[in-house]
Coordinates of C-alpha atoms in Angstrom, one line a residue:
Chain A
M1 CA -1.1 -27.2 -4.3
M2 CA -2.8 -24.2 -5.4
N3 CA -2.6 -23.4 -1.8
S4 CA 0.8 -23.2 -1.3
S5 CA 1.4 -21.3 -3.9
T6 CA -0.7 -18.5 -2.9
N7 CA 0.4 -19.0 0.5
D8 CA 3.8 -18.1 -0.3
N9 CA 2.2 -15.1 -1.8
I10 CA 0.9 -14.3 1.1
G11 CA 3.9 -15.5 3.7
D12 CA 6.6 -13.9 2.2
D13 CA 5.1 -10.4 1.5
F14 CA 3.2 -9.8 4.5
G15 CA 3.7 -12.2 7.0
A16 CA 0.6 -12.2 9.3
N17 CA -0.3 -8.9 10.2
P18 CA -2.7 -8.4 13.0
F19 CA -4.5 -5.5 11.5
R20 CA -5.0 -7.3 8.7
S21 CA -8.8 -8.4 8.1
V22 CA -8.8 -8.5 4.6
D23 CA -6.3 -10.0 2.0
V24 CA -4.2 -7.0 0.6
F25 CA -3.6 -8.5 -2.5
Y26 CA -6.8 -9.9 -3.2
D27 CA -6.4 -12.4 -6.2
E28 CA -9.4 -12.7 -8.6
S29 CA -8.2 -16.0 -10.8
D30 CA -7.8 -17.6 -7.1
A31 CA -11.3 -16.6 -5.9
Q32 CA -12.9 -19.7 -7.5
N33 CA -10.4 -21.8 -5.6
Q34 CA -11.2 -20.3 -2.4
H35 CA -14.8 -20.4 -3.2
Q36 CA -14.1 -24.0 -2.9
Q37 CA -12.1 -23.9 0.2
S38 CA -14.8 -21.8 1.6
Q39 CA -17.6 -24.6 1.2
Q40 CA -15.9 -27.1 3.4
Q41 CA -14.3 -24.4 6.0
Q42 CA -17.9 -22.9 6.8
Q43 CA -18.9 -26.6 7.3
Q44 CA -15.9 -26.6 9.9
Q45 CA -16.7 -23.0 11.2
Q46 CA -20.2 -24.2 12.3
Q47 CA -18.6 -27.0 14.4
Q48 CA -16.0 -24.8 15.8
P49 CA -16.8 -21.9 18.1
T50 CA -15.9 -18.1 17.2
N51 CA -12.8 -18.6 17.8
S52 CA -11.9 -19.9 14.5
F53 CA -13.1 -17.0 12.8
S54 CA -10.0 -14.9 13.2
Y55 CA -6.2 -15.1 13.5
P56 CA -6.1 -19.0 13.7
M57 CA -2.3 -18.4 13.0
M58 CA -2.0 -17.2 16.5
T59 CA -3.8 -20.2 17.9
T60 CA -1.3 -22.7 15.8
N61 CA 1.4 -20.7 17.1
N62 CA 0.0 -21.5 20.6
N63 CA 0.3 -24.6 20.1
S64 CA 2.9 -25.0 18.4
N65 CA 5.4 -22.4 19.8
N66 CA 5.3 -23.1 23.4
G67 CA 8.1 -25.3 24.0
M68 CA 10.8 -23.4 21.1
M69 CA 10.4 -19.4 21.5
P70 CA 12.8 -18.0 19.1
S71 CA 15.5 -15.7 20.5
G72 CA 15.6 -12.7 18.0
P73 CA 12.5 -10.6 16.5
M74 CA 13.6 -11.8 13.0
D75 CA 13.3 -15.4 14.0
N76 CA 10.2 -14.9 15.3
M77 CA 8.7 -13.2 12.5
N78 CA 10.2 -15.5 10.2
M79 CA 8.9 -18.1 12.1
N80 CA 5.6 -16.8 12.2
M81 CA 5.6 -16.2 8.7
N82 CA 6.4 -20.0 8.2
M83 CA 4.0 -21.4 10.7
A84 CA 1.3 -19.2 9.2
S85 CA 1.4 -20.4 5.2
P86 CA -0.2 -23.8 5.8
L87 CA -2.2 -23.6 8.5
Q88 CA -3.7 -20.3 7.1
F89 CA -6.1 -21.5 4.4
Q90 CA -6.7 -24.5 6.5
Q91 CA -8.7 -22.7 9.1
Q92 CA -9.5 -19.4 7.5
P93 CA -12.6 -18.8 6.0
A94 CA -13.6 -17.2 2.9
G95 CA -15.0 -13.9 4.6
L96 CA -11.3 -12.7 5.1
M97 CA -10.2 -14.0 1.8
A98 CA -13.1 -12.2 -0.7
P99 CA -15.2 -9.3 -0.2
S100 CA -18.7 -10.1 1.2
P101 CA -20.8 -8.4 3.6
Q102 CA -19.7 -10.5 6.2
L103 CA -16.1 -8.2 6.2
Q104 CA -17.3 -6.1 9.5
P105 CA -18.4 -7.9 11.9
M106 CA -14.9 -10.1 11.2
A107 CA -12.7 -7.1 11.9
Q108 CA -14.7 -7.0 15.1
Q109 CA -14.1 -10.6 15.9
Q110 CA -10.8 -11.0 14.7
Q111 CA -10.1 -8.2 17.4
Q112 CA -12.0 -9.8 19.8
Q113 CA -9.8 -13.0 18.9
Q114 CA -6.8 -11.3 19.7
Q115 CA -8.1 -10.4 23.3
Q116 CA -8.9 -13.8 24.2
Q117 CA -5.6 -15.1 23.8
P118 CA -2.7 -12.3 24.7
T119 CA -0.3 -14.6 26.5
T120 CA 1.3 -15.2 23.7
S121 CA 0.1 -13.6 20.7
W122 CA 1.0 -9.9 22.0
W123 CA 4.8 -10.4 21.9
G124 CA 4.0 -11.8 18.2
N125 CA 2.3 -8.6 17.3
I126 CA 4.3 -6.0 19.0
L127 CA 7.0 -7.3 16.6
M128 CA 5.0 -7.2 13.6
C129 CA 3.9 -3.5 14.8
L130 CA 8.2 -2.7 14.6
N131 CA 8.0 -4.3 11.1
L132 CA 7.3 -2.0 8.6
D133 CA 5.7 -4.3 6.2
S134 CA 3.2 -4.3 8.4
Y135 CA 1.9 -1.1 7.6
K136 CA 2.4 -1.3 4.3
M137 CA -1.7 -2.1 3.1
Y138 CA -3.1 1.2 5.1
F139 CA -0.4 3.2 2.3
D140 CA -1.9 1.3 -0.6
I141 CA -3.7 4.7 -2.0
D142 CA -3.2 6.3 -4.7
A143 CA -2.9 10.3 -5.5
D144 CA -6.4 10.0 -6.9
D145 CA -8.4 8.6 -3.2
I146 CA -6.6 11.1 -1.8
V147 CA -7.9 14.1 -3.3
T148 CA -11.5 12.0 -3.3
R149 CA -11.1 11.6 0.6
I150 CA -10.3 15.6 1.2
R151 CA -13.0 16.6 -1.4
A152 CA -15.8 14.6 0.4
V153 CA -14.5 15.8 3.4
I154 CA -15.0 19.7 2.7
L155 CA -18.3 18.6 1.0
H156 CA -19.7 15.8 2.1
F157 CA -18.8 16.0 5.9
Y158 CA -22.7 16.4 7.2
K159 CA -23.9 12.9 5.5
P160 CA -24.6 10.5 8.4
E161 CA -21.9 7.4 7.3
H162 CA -20.8 8.5 3.9
F163 CA -17.5 9.4 4.8
R164 CA -17.5 5.8 6.3
N165 CA -19.1 3.6 4.2
N166 CA -19.0 5.2 1.0
V167 CA -15.7 7.2 0.9
V168 CA -13.3 5.2 2.6
G169 CA -15.0 1.8 3.1
P170 CA -14.7 0.0 6.8
V171 CA -12.1 -2.4 5.1
K172 CA -10.4 -3.0 1.9
T173 CA -13.1 -4.3 -0.6
A174 CA -12.0 -3.9 -4.3
E175 CA -14.4 -0.6 -4.6
L176 CA -13.2 1.4 -1.7
K177 CA -9.6 1.1 -0.6
G178 CA -10.1 0.9 3.3
P179 CA -8.6 3.3 5.7
D180 CA -5.3 4.7 4.9
L181 CA -2.5 6.3 7.2
Y182 CA -1.0 8.5 4.8
G183 CA -3.5 11.1 4.4
P184 CA -4.2 11.3 8.7
F185 CA -0.1 11.2 9.0
W186 CA 0.6 14.4 6.2
I187 CA -2.5 16.4 6.9
T188 CA -1.2 16.0 10.9
M189 CA 2.1 17.6 9.8
T190 CA 1.4 20.1 7.3
L191 CA -1.2 21.6 10.2
I192 CA 1.7 21.5 12.6
F193 CA 4.2 23.1 10.1
I194 CA 1.1 26.0 9.1
L195 CA 0.7 26.6 12.8
G196 CA 4.0 26.9 13.8
V197 CA 4.2 29.5 10.9
T198 CA 1.1 31.1 11.0
A199 CA 1.4 31.4 15.0
N200 CA 4.8 33.7 14.6
F201 CA 3.3 35.8 11.9
H202 CA -0.2 36.7 13.8
A203 CA 2.4 37.6 16.8
F204 CA 4.4 39.5 14.9
I205 CA 1.4 41.3 13.2
H206 CA 0.3 42.0 16.7
H207 CA 3.9 43.2 17.7
T208 CA 4.3 45.7 15.0
T209 CA 0.8 47.4 15.1
S210 CA 1.4 47.6 18.9
I211 CA 4.4 49.6 18.4
H212 CA 3.6 51.7 15.6
T213 CA 1.2 54.4 16.4
G214 CA -1.6 54.6 13.8
G215 CA -2.9 52.0 11.4
S216 CA -0.8 53.4 8.3
S217 CA 2.8 52.2 9.9
S218 CA 1.3 49.1 10.1
S219 CA 0.7 48.4 6.2
N220 CA 4.1 49.8 6.0
S221 CA 6.0 47.2 8.2
N222 CA 3.7 44.1 6.3
G223 CA 6.5 44.7 3.9
G224 CA 4.3 44.7 0.2
G225 CA 1.8 42.3 2.1
N226 CA 2.0 39.5 -0.3
T227 CA 1.3 35.9 1.4
T228 CA 4.7 34.7 -0.1
T229 CA 6.4 35.9 2.9
T230 CA 4.7 33.4 5.3
T231 CA 7.3 33.7 8.3
T232 CA 9.0 36.2 10.6
P233 CA 12.6 37.6 10.4
S234 CA 14.1 37.4 13.5
T235 CA 14.7 40.9 13.5
T236 CA 13.4 44.0 12.2
T237 CA 14.9 47.1 11.7
A238 CA 17.1 48.5 14.7
A239 CA 14.5 51.4 15.7
E240 CA 12.5 49.2 16.8
D241 CA 12.1 46.6 19.8
E242 CA 13.5 43.4 18.1
F243 CA 10.8 40.4 17.1
D244 CA 12.0 37.4 18.6
Y245 CA 10.4 34.4 16.7
D246 CA 9.0 31.5 19.4
I247 CA 9.9 27.8 18.7
N248 CA 7.4 27.2 21.1
H249 CA 4.8 27.6 18.7
L250 CA 5.8 24.7 16.4
L251 CA 6.2 22.5 19.5
N252 CA 3.1 23.1 20.8
A253 CA 1.7 22.6 17.8
A254 CA 3.8 19.2 16.9
Y255 CA 1.8 18.1 20.6
I256 CA -1.7 19.5 20.4
C257 CA -2.0 17.9 17.0
C258 CA -0.2 14.6 17.1
G259 CA -2.5 14.2 20.5
F260 CA -5.5 14.9 19.0
V261 CA -4.8 12.5 15.9
F262 CA -3.0 9.9 17.0
V263 CA -3.2 9.4 21.1
L264 CA -7.1 10.6 21.3
P265 CA -8.7 7.6 18.8
T266 CA -6.3 5.2 20.4
T267 CA -7.5 6.1 23.8
L268 CA -11.4 6.3 22.5
W269 CA -10.7 2.9 20.5
I270 CA -9.2 1.2 23.8
T271 CA -12.4 2.9 25.6
T272 CA -15.2 1.7 23.2
Q273 CA -13.0 -1.7 22.5
C274 CA -12.3 -3.0 25.7
C275 CA -13.9 -1.5 28.6
M276 CA -17.6 -0.8 27.0
S277 CA -16.9 -3.9 24.7
M278 CA -18.5 -1.9 21.6
K279 CA -16.5 -2.8 18.6
A280 CA -17.6 -0.6 16.3
L281 CA -14.5 0.9 14.3
T282 CA -11.0 -0.5 14.3
L283 CA -8.1 1.7 15.6
A284 CA -7.1 2.1 11.7
E285 CA -10.9 3.6 10.9
W286 CA -10.5 5.8 14.2
V287 CA -6.9 7.1 13.5
C288 CA -8.1 7.6 9.8
L289 CA -11.5 9.6 10.7
Y290 CA -9.8 11.9 12.9
G291 CA -6.6 13.1 11.2
Y292 CA -9.1 13.5 7.7
S293 CA -11.3 16.1 10.0
L294 CA -8.1 18.2 10.7
V295 CA -8.7 19.3 6.8
P296 CA -10.9 22.2 7.4
F297 CA -8.5 23.6 9.9
L298 CA -5.7 23.6 7.2
P299 CA -7.3 26.9 5.4
V300 CA -8.5 28.3 8.5
A301 CA -5.4 28.4 10.7
V302 CA -3.6 30.4 7.0
L303 CA -6.6 32.9 7.1
C304 CA -6.4 33.3 11.2
I305 CA -3.2 35.5 10.3
I306 CA -5.6 38.2 10.0
P307 CA -5.4 39.9 13.4
F308 CA -8.8 40.6 14.5
A309 CA -10.2 38.7 16.8
I310 CA -13.5 38.0 16.2
V311 CA -12.1 36.7 12.5
S312 CA -10.2 33.5 14.0
W313 CA -12.8 33.0 16.7
V314 CA -15.4 32.7 13.6
L315 CA -13.4 30.9 11.7
L316 CA -12.0 28.6 13.9
A317 CA -15.6 27.9 15.0
V318 CA -16.9 26.9 11.9
A319 CA -13.5 24.3 11.2
T320 CA -14.7 22.6 14.4
A321 CA -18.0 22.6 13.6
V322 CA -17.4 21.1 10.5
S323 CA -14.7 18.4 12.0
V324 CA -17.1 17.3 14.8
L325 CA -20.1 17.0 12.3
L326 CA -17.5 14.7 10.2
V327 CA -16.4 12.2 13.3
V328 CA -19.7 12.5 15.0
R329 CA -21.8 11.6 11.5
N330 CA -19.7 8.8 11.1
V331 CA -19.0 7.2 14.4
A332 CA -22.5 7.7 16.1
H333 CA -24.4 5.0 13.7
P334 CA -21.7 1.8 14.8
L335 CA -21.0 2.8 18.3
L336 CA -25.1 3.2 19.0
A337 CA -25.7 -0.1 16.4
N338 CA -23.2 -1.9 19.0
D339 CA -23.7 -0.6 22.5
V340 CA -26.2 -3.2 24.1
G341 CA -28.2 -1.2 26.4
Q342 CA -28.1 1.8 24.8
A343 CA -26.4 3.6 27.8
K344 CA -23.1 3.6 27.0
A345 CA -22.4 5.2 23.7
P346 CA -24.3 8.3 24.4
P347 CA -21.6 9.4 26.8
V348 CA -18.5 8.4 24.6
I349 CA -20.1 10.8 21.8
L350 CA -20.5 13.5 24.2
I351 CA -16.6 13.0 25.2
I352 CA -16.0 13.3 21.2
L353 CA -17.8 16.3 21.2
G354 CA -16.0 17.7 24.2
A355 CA -12.5 16.9 23.1
H356 CA -13.4 18.8 19.7
V357 CA -14.2 22.1 21.9
V358 CA -10.9 21.6 23.9
F359 CA -8.8 21.0 20.7
F360 CA -10.5 24.7 19.6
L361 CA -10.0 26.3 22.5
F362 CA -6.5 25.1 22.3
L363 CA -5.9 26.3 19.2
K364 CA -7.4 29.7 19.7
F365 CA -5.3 30.5 23.0
A366 CA -2.3 29.0 22.2
F367 CA -1.7 30.3 18.8
F368 CA -3.9 33.4 17.6
H369 CA -4.7 34.8 21.0
H370 CA -3.2 38.1 22.4
S371 CA -4.2 39.9 25.3
G372 CA -4.9 43.6 25.1
Chain B
M1 CA 2.8 -5.8 -7.3
M2 CA 6.1 -4.3 -6.8
Q3 CA 8.8 -6.7 -7.0
P4 CA 11.7 -5.9 -4.5
N5 CA 14.8 -5.5 -6.8
N6 CA 17.3 -5.9 -3.9
G7 CA 19.0 -9.3 -3.3
G8 CA 16.6 -9.8 -0.6
G9 CA 16.6 -9.5 3.1
P10 CA 14.8 -6.2 4.5
Q11 CA 14.2 -3.9 1.6
W12 CA 14.8 -1.1 3.4
A13 CA 18.6 -1.3 4.2
N14 CA 19.7 -3.0 1.7
P15 CA 23.0 -1.4 -0.5
Q16 CA 23.7 -4.5 -2.2
G17 CA 20.6 -4.0 -4.6
T18 CA 22.0 -1.0 -5.9
Q19 CA 25.5 -2.7 -6.8
Q20 CA 24.2 -4.9 -8.3
Q21 CA 22.4 -3.4 -10.8
H22 CA 25.8 -1.7 -11.4
A23 CA 27.4 -4.6 -11.9
T24 CA 26.0 -5.4 -14.8
A25 CA 27.6 -2.5 -16.6
V26 CA 31.1 -3.0 -15.9
S27 CA 33.3 -4.8 -18.2
L28 CA 35.2 -8.0 -17.3
A29 CA 38.9 -6.4 -16.6
Q30 CA 36.8 -4.1 -14.2
Q31 CA 35.4 -7.1 -12.8
E32 CA 39.0 -8.2 -12.0
D33 CA 40.0 -5.5 -10.6
A34 CA 36.7 -5.3 -8.3
F35 CA 38.0 -8.8 -7.4
F36 CA 41.3 -8.0 -6.6
A37 CA 40.6 -4.7 -5.4
P38 CA 41.0 -5.6 -1.6
L39 CA 44.4 -6.4 -2.4
S40 CA 45.9 -4.0 -4.6
T41 CA 44.2 -0.7 -2.6
L42 CA 46.3 -1.2 0.2
D43 CA 49.4 -0.6 -1.7
E44 CA 48.4 3.0 -2.7
P45 CA 49.1 6.5 -0.6
V46 CA 46.6 7.1 2.0
R47 CA 45.9 10.6 0.0
E48 CA 44.6 8.4 -3.2
T49 CA 42.4 6.4 -0.9
I50 CA 41.0 9.4 1.1
M51 CA 40.7 11.6 -2.2
R52 CA 38.9 8.7 -3.8
D53 CA 35.6 9.3 -1.6
V54 CA 36.4 13.0 -1.7
R55 CA 36.1 13.1 -6.0
S56 CA 32.9 11.0 -5.6
V57 CA 31.1 13.4 -3.2
A58 CA 32.6 16.2 -5.3
S59 CA 31.0 14.8 -8.4
K60 CA 27.7 13.9 -6.7
L61 CA 27.6 17.7 -5.4
K62 CA 28.4 18.6 -8.8
V63 CA 25.6 16.7 -10.4
V64 CA 22.8 17.6 -8.0
L65 CA 23.5 21.6 -8.7
L66 CA 23.0 21.1 -12.5
P67 CA 20.7 23.7 -13.9
M68 CA 17.1 22.8 -14.7
D69 CA 16.0 21.8 -18.0
R70 CA 13.6 23.9 -19.7
T71 CA 13.1 22.1 -22.4
I72 CA 11.0 19.2 -20.8
P73 CA 7.6 20.0 -18.8
Y74 CA 7.3 20.8 -15.2
G75 CA 10.6 22.8 -15.5
G76 CA 12.4 19.7 -14.9
Y77 CA 9.9 17.9 -12.4
A78 CA 10.1 14.7 -14.2
G79 CA 9.5 13.3 -10.9
V80 CA 5.9 14.0 -10.9
S81 CA 5.2 13.2 -14.3
Q82 CA 2.0 11.0 -14.4
T83 CA 3.4 9.2 -17.7
E84 CA 4.2 5.6 -16.4
N85 CA 7.8 5.6 -17.6
I86 CA 9.7 9.3 -17.3
E87 CA 11.1 10.6 -20.0
L88 CA 14.8 11.7 -18.5
T89 CA 16.9 13.6 -20.0
D90 CA 20.4 13.1 -20.7
R91 CA 21.4 15.7 -17.2
D92 CA 18.5 13.6 -15.4
K93 CA 20.2 10.0 -16.4
Q94 CA 23.5 11.5 -15.3
I95 CA 22.1 12.9 -11.8
I96 CA 20.6 9.3 -11.2
E97 CA 23.4 7.4 -12.8
S98 CA 26.1 9.0 -10.4
L99 CA 23.4 9.0 -7.1
R100 CA 23.2 5.4 -7.2
D101 CA 26.9 4.9 -5.7
W102 CA 25.1 6.0 -2.2
D103 CA 27.2 7.8 0.0
L104 CA 26.4 9.0 3.6
W105 CA 29.5 11.3 3.5
G106 CA 28.5 13.5 1.3
P107 CA 25.1 14.3 3.5
L108 CA 26.8 14.3 6.7
I109 CA 29.1 17.1 5.2
V110 CA 26.1 19.3 3.8
C111 CA 24.3 18.9 6.9
L112 CA 27.3 19.6 9.4
G113 CA 27.7 23.0 7.5
L114 CA 24.3 23.8 7.4
A115 CA 24.0 23.4 11.2
V116 CA 27.3 25.1 11.7
L117 CA 26.4 27.7 9.8
L118 CA 23.0 28.3 11.1
S119 CA 24.2 28.1 15.0
F120 CA 26.9 30.9 14.2
N121 CA 23.6 33.7 14.3
A122 CA 21.9 31.7 17.2
P123 CA 20.8 33.8 20.4
V124 CA 23.3 33.8 22.6
G125 CA 22.9 30.7 24.3
Q126 CA 21.1 29.0 22.0
A127 CA 23.5 27.8 19.8
S128 CA 24.0 24.1 20.8
L129 CA 20.1 23.7 20.7
V130 CA 20.2 25.4 17.1
F131 CA 22.6 23.2 16.1
A132 CA 20.9 20.0 17.5
T133 CA 17.5 20.8 15.8
V134 CA 18.9 21.3 12.8
F135 CA 21.1 18.2 12.7
C136 CA 18.0 15.6 13.8
A137 CA 15.9 18.0 11.7
V138 CA 17.5 16.7 8.4
W139 CA 17.9 13.4 9.3
L140 CA 14.9 12.2 11.1
G141 CA 13.0 14.6 8.1
A142 CA 15.0 12.3 5.5
A143 CA 14.3 9.4 7.2
V144 CA 10.5 10.2 7.7
V145 CA 10.4 10.8 3.8
T146 CA 12.0 7.7 3.0
I147 CA 9.9 5.9 5.2
N148 CA 6.8 7.1 3.2
T149 CA 8.3 5.9 -0.2
Q150 CA 8.9 2.8 0.8
L151 CA 5.4 2.3 2.3
L152 CA 3.8 3.6 -0.7
G153 CA 5.8 0.9 -2.7
G154 CA 8.6 2.6 -3.8
T155 CA 11.1 0.4 -4.6
I156 CA 14.2 2.6 -3.3
S157 CA 16.4 1.1 -0.8
F158 CA 16.5 3.1 2.8
F159 CA 20.3 4.4 2.7
Q160 CA 20.0 5.4 -1.1
S161 CA 17.0 7.3 -0.5
V162 CA 19.0 9.2 2.7
C163 CA 22.0 10.0 0.8
V164 CA 19.6 11.3 -2.3
L165 CA 17.8 13.9 -0.1
G166 CA 21.0 14.6 2.0
Y167 CA 22.6 15.3 -1.0
G168 CA 19.7 17.7 -1.9
V169 CA 20.5 19.8 1.0
F170 CA 23.8 21.6 -0.5
P171 CA 21.4 24.1 -2.4
M172 CA 20.3 24.9 1.3
T173 CA 23.8 25.2 2.1
M174 CA 24.6 27.6 -0.2
A175 CA 21.8 29.9 0.2
A176 CA 22.1 30.2 3.9
V177 CA 25.7 31.1 2.9
V178 CA 24.0 33.8 1.2
V179 CA 21.4 34.5 3.2
L180 CA 24.2 34.9 6.1
L181 CA 25.8 37.6 3.9
F182 CA 23.1 39.2 3.1
K183 CA 22.0 39.8 6.7
M184 CA 25.2 41.7 7.0
L185 CA 24.0 44.3 4.9
P186 CA 21.9 47.2 5.8
L187 CA 18.8 46.6 3.8
G188 CA 16.5 46.7 6.5
V189 CA 12.8 45.4 5.5
F190 CA 13.6 44.3 1.9
S191 CA 16.6 41.6 3.4
V192 CA 13.2 39.9 4.2
L193 CA 11.7 39.3 0.7
V194 CA 15.6 39.1 -0.4
E195 CA 16.1 36.1 1.9
V196 CA 12.4 34.7 0.5
A197 CA 13.5 35.2 -2.7
V198 CA 17.0 33.7 -2.5
L199 CA 15.5 30.3 -0.3
F200 CA 12.9 30.0 -3.0
V201 CA 15.6 29.5 -5.2
A202 CA 17.4 27.4 -3.5
F203 CA 14.3 25.1 -2.9
L204 CA 13.2 24.5 -6.6
W205 CA 17.0 23.4 -6.5
S206 CA 16.7 21.3 -4.0
T207 CA 14.1 19.4 -4.8
R208 CA 14.4 19.3 -8.2
A209 CA 17.0 16.2 -8.0
S210 CA 15.4 14.5 -5.3
S211 CA 11.9 14.9 -7.0
V212 CA 13.9 13.4 -10.3
F213 CA 15.6 10.4 -8.4
I214 CA 12.6 9.1 -6.1
G215 CA 10.1 9.9 -8.7
Q216 CA 11.1 7.1 -11.2
Y217 CA 11.2 4.6 -8.1
I218 CA 7.6 4.6 -7.9
V219 CA 4.2 3.7 -9.8
A220 CA 2.7 7.0 -11.4
S221 CA -0.3 7.1 -9.8
R222 CA 1.4 7.4 -6.5
R223 CA 4.1 9.8 -7.5
V224 CA 2.9 13.4 -6.1
L225 CA 2.3 11.5 -2.6
A226 CA 5.7 10.0 -3.2
V227 CA 7.2 14.1 -3.9
F228 CA 4.6 15.5 -1.4
P229 CA 6.5 14.6 1.6
V230 CA 10.3 16.2 -0.2
L231 CA 8.7 18.9 -0.9
F232 CA 7.4 19.8 2.6
F233 CA 10.9 18.2 3.7
Y234 CA 12.4 21.0 2.2
T235 CA 10.2 23.9 2.7
F236 CA 10.6 23.2 6.4
L237 CA 13.9 23.3 6.1
A238 CA 13.9 26.7 4.0
W239 CA 12.1 27.8 7.3
L240 CA 14.6 26.9 9.8
V241 CA 17.0 28.9 7.4
L242 CA 14.8 31.7 7.1
L243 CA 14.3 31.2 11.1
F244 CA 17.6 31.1 12.2

């Protein structure tokens, strides 16, 4: 049966992925078979309630795993994989297999489905969060795509919905790759490292200019002034006070940046999804958006080595403006469109704005600020 | 679609995959030796058993330190080549062939050496903190880079990649020795420049072997995405050496 052959492909490689709303390896040759299935399934869907739209694997597991919960995590995953394959195609609508304009509401209803059945599916979800293969779909990206996205952040940040719809894509389709996690993770790591280095360098310059009298000696102590010396030595010459590097800059940078890119979007997603029931963006989209919004801060962090306070204020303000415009322009429309009474979305947008301002102040006062 | 070429099971922790590739090139006599090996190595002296591992580690260290080949593009950075099949020189093939039998003794020795060296020069009372930082940075960094390579669709096995990255830390350790010696010389502000130059050379050396190895296990369009974390990892280590 053609069903089983394609089932094996999906069941073996990825199992059942709670985050997945579209088949990653969409096969063009199977489109016809799936089309025929879809016509049959759409008839079924009209009969069934909205439960059928998303994660039928969970419903079937609910029915069949009651008496025999497996012991180890591997057993559970294997069972999920085995249970998913024959049943996944019977109930799964074609919208999840073929690119269609219905994909966006699919993702939302899928998450709604997961919330409607939290008792037996969350354990399976947790186990699949720990499995590496669940995340492979978010790293299915090429170097050219990353460059395109970074360029879009810098050039098209002000266009409403451009980054989300035209560059990233809400879900994975044939043209757009969907949200990725490679960009956010490594941009965050790079920014943490650059902040740790430049904050120490900024402190070193401030230290040497405050010790030496006059400006001429400060240029000597910069050691040639070339930017290859990206960090501070642990000791200066014997005649001066010893400059102690501060490893806390790196740690603080790690906390602030990781909190901004991973914890804050998760909180916003939980808030809009569960508390306000606005199913606008998936979690991956939130994290992807916030991750790429750190791109303007990368060059600015390097330029903030310049010891004048006004320079760092202006540069950081510009980067914050670009970053917040990118996020708000891409988030506002989905939030407002999904808001029922037009009353809950504007506070969320204000919270996003406020969080960016707080991030900006954190950066300024934690890394590039010296009194006096 | 990437077909995992290991012998089943989780792709990330399957050392048998590499040995299966290796077994096809072994002759029949050696296969017989391998079959009888558990019986024959019991009779050998302990020194021989230990020296086998020592020789294996030493050969891999020597291979990692091979100088760059200037005839191929990117100065030996075949890892970032955009062609589908990387044209490997004999030296690169030697590197890959010898690093295929992975072991974790070498990376452990190298990492311990680096951590101990850096903790010698630490401020009073912070020696253990420095040691712990360097040790964790090396192993966690190697793990993160490996997981990233696998998520991008690379077919490398987990411990093999950790082994390659660990052996690549060896030039950093040697640079730390050189930097330690330089700090004893009263060079003043020039010591910083000399340190940076030495570490830059060590960085190029480290990344060369690692990027050659990792680059061939991943598709051409994503090679830069897999090699960038390797460069980032060694830059971070170089910065730690400079700092401590």
